[in-house]
Short mmCIF file of C-alpha atoms and ligand atoms in Angstrom, two decimals:
data_model
loop_
_atom_site.label_atom_id
_atom_site.label_comp_id
_atom_site.label_asym_id
_atom_site.label_seq_id
_atom_site.Cartn_x
_atom_site.Cartn_y
_atom_site.Cartn_z
CA MET Q 1 48.06 10.04 -6.20
CA THR Q 2 47.48 8.19 -3.00
CA TYR Q 3 48.54 9.92 0.22
CA THR Q 4 49.29 7.82 3.13
CA ARG Q 5 48.73 8.65 6.88
CA LYS Q 6 52.57 9.19 6.95
CA ASP Q 7 51.61 12.76 5.67
CA THR Q 8 49.49 13.42 8.92
CA ASP Q 9 49.90 12.74 12.39
CA ASP Q 10 48.87 9.07 12.91
CA ARG Q 11 48.39 9.44 16.76
CA LYS Q 12 45.34 11.82 16.32
CA THR Q 13 41.95 10.77 14.50
CA VAL Q 14 39.37 13.15 13.80
CA GLU Q 15 36.88 10.92 15.64
CA GLY Q 16 39.35 11.23 18.63
CA ILE Q 17 39.39 15.01 18.71
CA LEU Q 18 36.15 16.43 17.43
CA ASP Q 19 32.86 15.91 18.72
CA GLY Q 20 29.87 14.00 16.93
CA LEU Q 21 28.28 17.21 15.56
CA ALA Q 22 31.73 18.34 14.29
CA VAL Q 23 31.99 14.77 12.68
CA LYS Q 24 28.55 15.24 11.09
CA THR Q 25 29.57 18.69 9.68
CA ILE Q 26 32.36 17.15 7.99
CA GLU Q 27 30.32 14.48 6.39
CA LYS Q 28 27.81 17.38 5.21
CA LEU Q 29 30.73 19.29 3.57
CA LYS Q 30 31.97 16.14 1.77
CA GLN Q 31 28.41 15.33 0.57
CA LYS Q 32 28.31 19.13 -0.76
CA GLY Q 33 31.34 18.04 -2.53
CA ALA Q 34 33.52 20.69 -0.75
CA PHE Q 35 36.27 17.89 -0.53
CA SER Q 36 36.65 14.23 -1.48
CA GLU Q 37 38.68 12.16 0.95
CA LEU Q 38 39.86 12.84 4.37
CA ILE Q 39 43.68 12.36 4.78
CA GLY Q 40 44.16 13.19 8.56
CA ILE Q 41 45.06 15.70 10.83
CA LEU Q 42 47.94 18.14 10.26
CA LYS Q 43 47.94 20.20 13.35
CA GLU Q 44 46.14 20.67 16.42
CA GLY Q 45 46.01 24.03 18.06
CA LYS Q 46 44.29 25.69 20.89
CA GLU Q 47 41.68 27.06 18.96
CA SER Q 48 41.60 25.05 15.79
CA VAL Q 49 42.19 21.84 14.12
CA ILE Q 50 44.01 21.77 10.52
CA ILE Q 51 43.01 18.64 8.41
CA LEU Q 52 44.32 17.67 5.25
CA VAL Q 53 41.59 16.59 2.45
CA THR Q 54 41.71 16.23 -1.12
CA ASP Q 55 39.60 17.74 -3.81
CA ASP Q 56 37.89 15.81 -6.44
CA LYS Q 57 41.05 15.81 -8.43
CA ASP Q 58 43.09 14.48 -5.86
CA LYS Q 59 44.80 17.80 -5.16
CA LYS Q 60 45.60 18.41 -1.45
CA ILE Q 61 43.23 21.07 0.28
CA ILE Q 62 42.86 22.23 3.96
CA LEU Q 63 39.97 21.89 6.26
CA LYS Q 64 40.20 24.21 9.19
CA VAL Q 65 37.86 23.39 11.99
CA PHE Q 66 37.30 25.97 14.78
CA LYS Q 67 36.89 24.44 18.04
CA ILE Q 68 33.82 25.69 19.88
CA THR Q 69 34.42 24.93 23.60
CA ALA Q 70 38.17 25.90 23.53
CA SER Q 71 37.43 29.26 21.59
CA ASN Q 72 38.31 32.58 23.21
CA PHE Q 73 35.16 33.85 22.07
CA LYS Q 74 35.31 36.86 24.42
CA ASN Q 75 38.19 37.91 22.36
CA MET Q 76 36.65 37.14 19.06
CA GLN Q 77 34.02 39.52 20.06
CA LYS Q 78 36.34 42.54 19.79
CA TYR Q 79 37.13 41.84 16.26
CA ILE Q 80 33.59 41.14 15.20
CA LYS Q 81 32.07 44.25 17.03
CA GLY Q 82 31.91 47.32 14.73
CA ASP Q 83 32.16 45.17 11.56
CA ARG Q 84 29.04 45.94 9.57
CA ARG Q 85 29.28 42.40 7.85
CA PHE Q 86 28.75 40.62 11.02
CA ALA Q 87 26.24 43.07 12.91
CA LYS Q 88 23.57 40.21 13.56
CA THR Q 89 25.63 37.56 15.50
CA LYS Q 90 23.98 36.38 18.52
CA PRO Q 91 25.83 36.56 21.73
CA THR Q 92 26.27 32.71 22.22
CA LYS Q 93 29.80 31.03 21.99
CA ARG Q 94 28.55 28.65 19.15
CA ALA Q 95 27.29 31.77 17.04
CA ILE Q 96 30.29 33.51 17.60
CA VAL Q 97 32.70 30.77 16.50
CA TYR Q 98 30.42 30.36 13.28
CA THR Q 99 30.55 34.05 12.45
CA TRP Q 100 34.37 33.96 13.25
CA CYS Q 101 34.66 31.01 10.56
CA ARG Q 102 32.35 33.08 7.96
CA LYS Q 103 34.51 35.99 8.69
CA GLU Q 104 37.73 34.20 8.04
CA TYR Q 105 36.06 32.82 4.85
CA ALA Q 106 35.04 36.51 3.81
CA ASN Q 107 38.48 38.00 4.75
CA LEU Q 108 40.12 35.47 2.65
CA LEU Q 109 37.91 35.97 -0.20
CA ARG Q 110 38.43 39.62 -0.14
CA MET Q 111 42.10 39.48 0.38
CA HIS Q 112 42.52 36.79 -2.57
CA ASP Q 113 40.45 39.08 -4.85
CA CYS Q 114 42.55 42.17 -4.28
CA GLY Q 115 45.92 39.88 -5.38
CA VAL Q 116 47.02 39.40 -1.78
CA SER Q 117 49.01 35.90 -1.42
CA ALA Q 118 46.70 34.17 0.86
CA PRO Q 119 45.12 30.60 0.56
CA LYS Q 120 42.07 30.87 -1.75
CA PRO Q 121 38.82 29.93 0.19
CA HIS Q 122 36.64 27.19 -1.24
CA ALA Q 123 33.66 26.60 1.06
CA PHE Q 124 32.43 27.03 4.69
CA LEU Q 125 29.72 25.42 6.87
CA ASP Q 126 29.13 26.44 10.63
CA ASN Q 127 32.59 26.27 12.18
CA MET Q 128 34.53 24.64 9.32
CA LEU Q 129 36.34 26.29 6.46
CA VAL Q 130 37.83 24.58 3.31
CA MET Q 131 40.67 26.39 1.51
CA ASP Q 132 43.85 26.18 -0.53
CA TYR Q 133 46.59 23.87 0.84
CA ILE Q 134 50.06 25.83 0.99
CA GLY Q 135 52.88 23.35 0.37
CA ASP Q 136 54.09 20.83 -2.03
CA GLU Q 137 54.98 17.38 -0.49
CA ASP Q 138 55.43 19.09 2.73
CA LEU Q 139 53.43 21.54 4.33
CA ALA Q 140 54.90 25.28 3.88
CA PRO Q 141 56.84 26.19 6.86
CA GLN Q 142 55.77 29.19 9.07
CA LEU Q 143 58.12 32.31 8.45
CA LYS Q 144 59.74 31.48 11.93
CA ASN Q 145 60.94 28.08 10.78
CA ALA Q 146 61.77 28.99 7.17
CA ASP Q 147 65.15 29.14 5.59
CA ILE Q 148 65.41 32.62 4.26
CA ASP Q 149 68.07 33.58 1.74
CA ASN Q 150 67.49 37.35 1.58
CA PRO Q 151 65.83 38.53 4.81
CA GLU Q 152 65.67 42.15 3.37
CA LYS Q 153 63.83 40.93 0.27
CA MET Q 154 61.47 38.92 2.75
CA ARG Q 155 60.78 42.00 4.65
CA ASP Q 156 59.87 44.15 1.68
CA MET Q 157 57.57 41.41 0.23
CA ILE Q 158 55.65 41.01 3.47
CA ILE Q 159 55.35 45.03 3.70
CA GLY Q 160 54.17 44.56 0.01
CA GLN Q 161 51.48 42.14 0.90
CA TYR Q 162 50.46 44.44 3.64
CA GLU Q 163 50.17 47.19 1.44
CA LYS Q 164 47.87 45.24 -0.68
CA ILE Q 165 45.59 44.25 2.29
CA TYR Q 166 45.25 47.81 3.10
CA LYS Q 167 45.31 49.68 0.34
CA LYS Q 168 43.36 47.31 -1.94
CA ALA Q 169 41.27 45.18 0.30
CA GLY Q 170 40.78 47.91 2.72
CA MET Q 171 41.58 45.76 5.67
CA VAL Q 172 43.95 45.20 8.75
CA HIS Q 173 45.02 41.63 9.34
CA GLY Q 174 45.05 42.10 13.16
CA ASP Q 175 47.34 39.00 13.96
CA LEU Q 176 50.26 39.26 11.62
CA SER Q 177 53.44 37.76 13.27
CA GLN Q 178 56.03 34.92 12.16
CA TYR Q 179 53.55 32.22 12.97
CA ASN Q 180 50.82 33.52 10.53
CA ILE Q 181 52.95 33.86 7.37
CA LEU Q 182 53.93 30.79 5.70
CA VAL Q 183 56.93 30.71 3.27
CA PHE Q 184 56.29 28.64 -0.16
CA GLU Q 185 58.54 29.01 -2.82
CA GLY Q 186 60.48 31.95 -1.44
CA GLU Q 187 57.45 33.91 -1.08
CA PRO Q 188 55.22 34.86 1.84
CA ILE Q 189 51.64 33.58 2.10
CA ILE Q 190 49.47 35.46 4.62
CA ILE Q 191 47.27 33.11 6.70
CA ASP Q 192 44.77 33.16 9.60
CA VAL Q 193 43.04 36.23 8.69
CA GLY Q 194 40.05 35.46 10.99
CA GLN Q 195 40.92 38.65 12.90
CA GLY Q 196 40.96 40.82 9.96
CA VAL Q 197 38.97 43.93 10.07
CA LEU Q 198 37.86 46.73 7.92
CA LYS Q 199 39.89 49.77 8.14
CA GLU Q 200 36.92 51.66 9.16
CA GLN Q 201 36.47 49.73 12.12
CA PRO Q 202 37.18 51.81 15.46
CA ASN Q 203 40.14 49.51 16.49
CA ALA Q 204 41.78 48.83 13.06
CA ASN Q 205 44.45 51.50 13.73
CA GLU Q 206 45.61 49.83 16.97
CA PHE Q 207 45.53 46.43 15.36
CA LEU Q 208 47.64 47.70 12.16
CA LEU Q 209 50.31 49.25 14.49
CA ARG Q 210 50.55 45.82 16.61
CA ASP Q 211 50.96 43.98 13.44
CA ILE Q 212 53.80 46.31 12.31
CA LYS Q 213 55.38 46.20 15.80
CA ASN Q 214 55.42 42.50 15.39
CA ILE Q 215 56.82 42.13 12.10
CA CYS Q 216 59.52 45.03 12.66
CA ALA Q 217 60.56 43.19 16.06
CA TYR Q 218 60.91 39.69 14.21
CA PHE Q 219 63.26 41.28 11.54
CA ARG Q 220 65.26 43.36 13.80
CA LYS Q 221 65.91 40.38 15.87
CA LEU Q 222 67.31 38.77 12.36
CA GLY Q 223 69.68 42.14 12.30
CA VAL Q 224 67.40 43.58 9.53
CA GLU Q 225 66.49 47.09 9.60
CA CYS Q 226 62.93 47.73 10.15
CA ASP Q 227 61.28 50.93 11.41
CA ASP Q 228 57.96 50.95 12.53
CA GLU Q 229 57.22 54.68 11.56
CA ASP Q 230 58.80 54.02 8.16
CA VAL Q 231 56.46 50.86 7.70
CA LYS Q 232 53.25 52.52 8.93
CA LYS Q 233 53.98 55.43 6.24
CA ARG Q 234 54.47 52.81 3.35
CA ILE Q 235 51.21 50.84 4.30
CA MET Q 236 49.07 53.83 4.83
CA ASN Q 237 50.27 56.39 2.14
N1 ATP M 301 46.07 26.74 4.15
C1 ATP M 301 47.01 26.11 4.77
N2 ATP M 301 48.12 25.52 4.25
C2 ATP M 301 49.03 25.01 4.73
N3 ATP M 301 49.13 25.02 5.98
C3 ATP M 301 48.18 25.79 6.76
C4 ATP M 301 47.08 26.33 6.35
N4 ATP M 301 46.31 26.72 7.12
C5 ATP M 301 46.95 26.52 8.22
N5 ATP M 301 48.06 25.89 8.03
C6 ATP M 301 48.88 25.47 9.19
O1 ATP M 301 48.28 25.31 10.41
C7 ATP M 301 48.69 26.23 11.37
C8 ATP M 301 47.66 26.94 12.28
O2 ATP M 301 46.74 27.58 11.39
P1 ATP M 301 45.99 28.97 11.80
O3 ATP M 301 47.24 29.91 12.20
O4 ATP M 301 45.06 29.43 10.52
O5 ATP M 301 45.27 28.68 12.89
P2 ATP M 301 45.19 29.32 14.39
O6 ATP M 301 44.20 29.85 14.54
O7 ATP M 301 46.63 29.93 14.69
O8 ATP M 301 45.30 27.95 15.28
P3 ATP M 301 45.67 27.88 16.64
O9 ATP M 301 45.09 29.16 17.35
O10 ATP M 301 44.62 26.88 17.05
O11 ATP M 301 47.03 27.62 16.82
C9 ATP M 301 49.58 27.20 10.55
O12 ATP M 301 50.53 28.03 11.27
C10 ATP M 301 50.04 26.32 9.40
O13 ATP M 301 51.26 25.78 9.84
MG1 MG M 302 47.70 30.89 13.57
#
């Protein structure tokens, strides 16, 4: 199958958005075989650029590039500190963003291995992460924009996913909201897991309660019952 620029945002080119070093890192990833063809930019956010690429079988995959200068690295430190997996990170902006990328890779892998519905990570290098593409012809919508037939069932499926994150992977997501859940074939897929921390991390409980608050507030707005305390019990017990 041939993908056209129509699938992506024509107005933005990789060269126009990323600096020379980033373009070189993308080339290195390609040389290593992490992807085959670069199709184009899907989304540009404050802190990352989401690029559509293909694998050697011409299947769509995602290259997530973490911006260095625009990164909120002070905030990132909060989610790295106290995590035994990343204790050796130097306190420079670039080093922190590289660790952040490696952390999202490690978190995705851990969640994926524990049966959480999350994109499977393929590779990472410096500030770039390659992972499964969620969608078909079109990118899967964020929960906030998805048509949901049965919101009660969606709520329960999301809580079920969080139970796996907590009980099986031993983690807390740290930034769960209607923006970081995609809906594909009627099921929630958890994304953007760079903030995720191990549940022993000193702030883990605070992050878990915030995640629950976000999700319940979202469902209550849809008129769906969602009690923070009940959800907390279900996830933690
Ligand atoms: N694997 C994926 N498959 C399909 N779409 C994806 C994937 N990863 C990211 N996206 C899309 O890109 C958006 C941004 O990705 P993500 O949430 O991981 O980055 P972010 O850190 O929130 O970026 P920013 O802070 O720059 O907005 C997602 O909301 C989703 O629409
Ligand atoms: Mg996000």
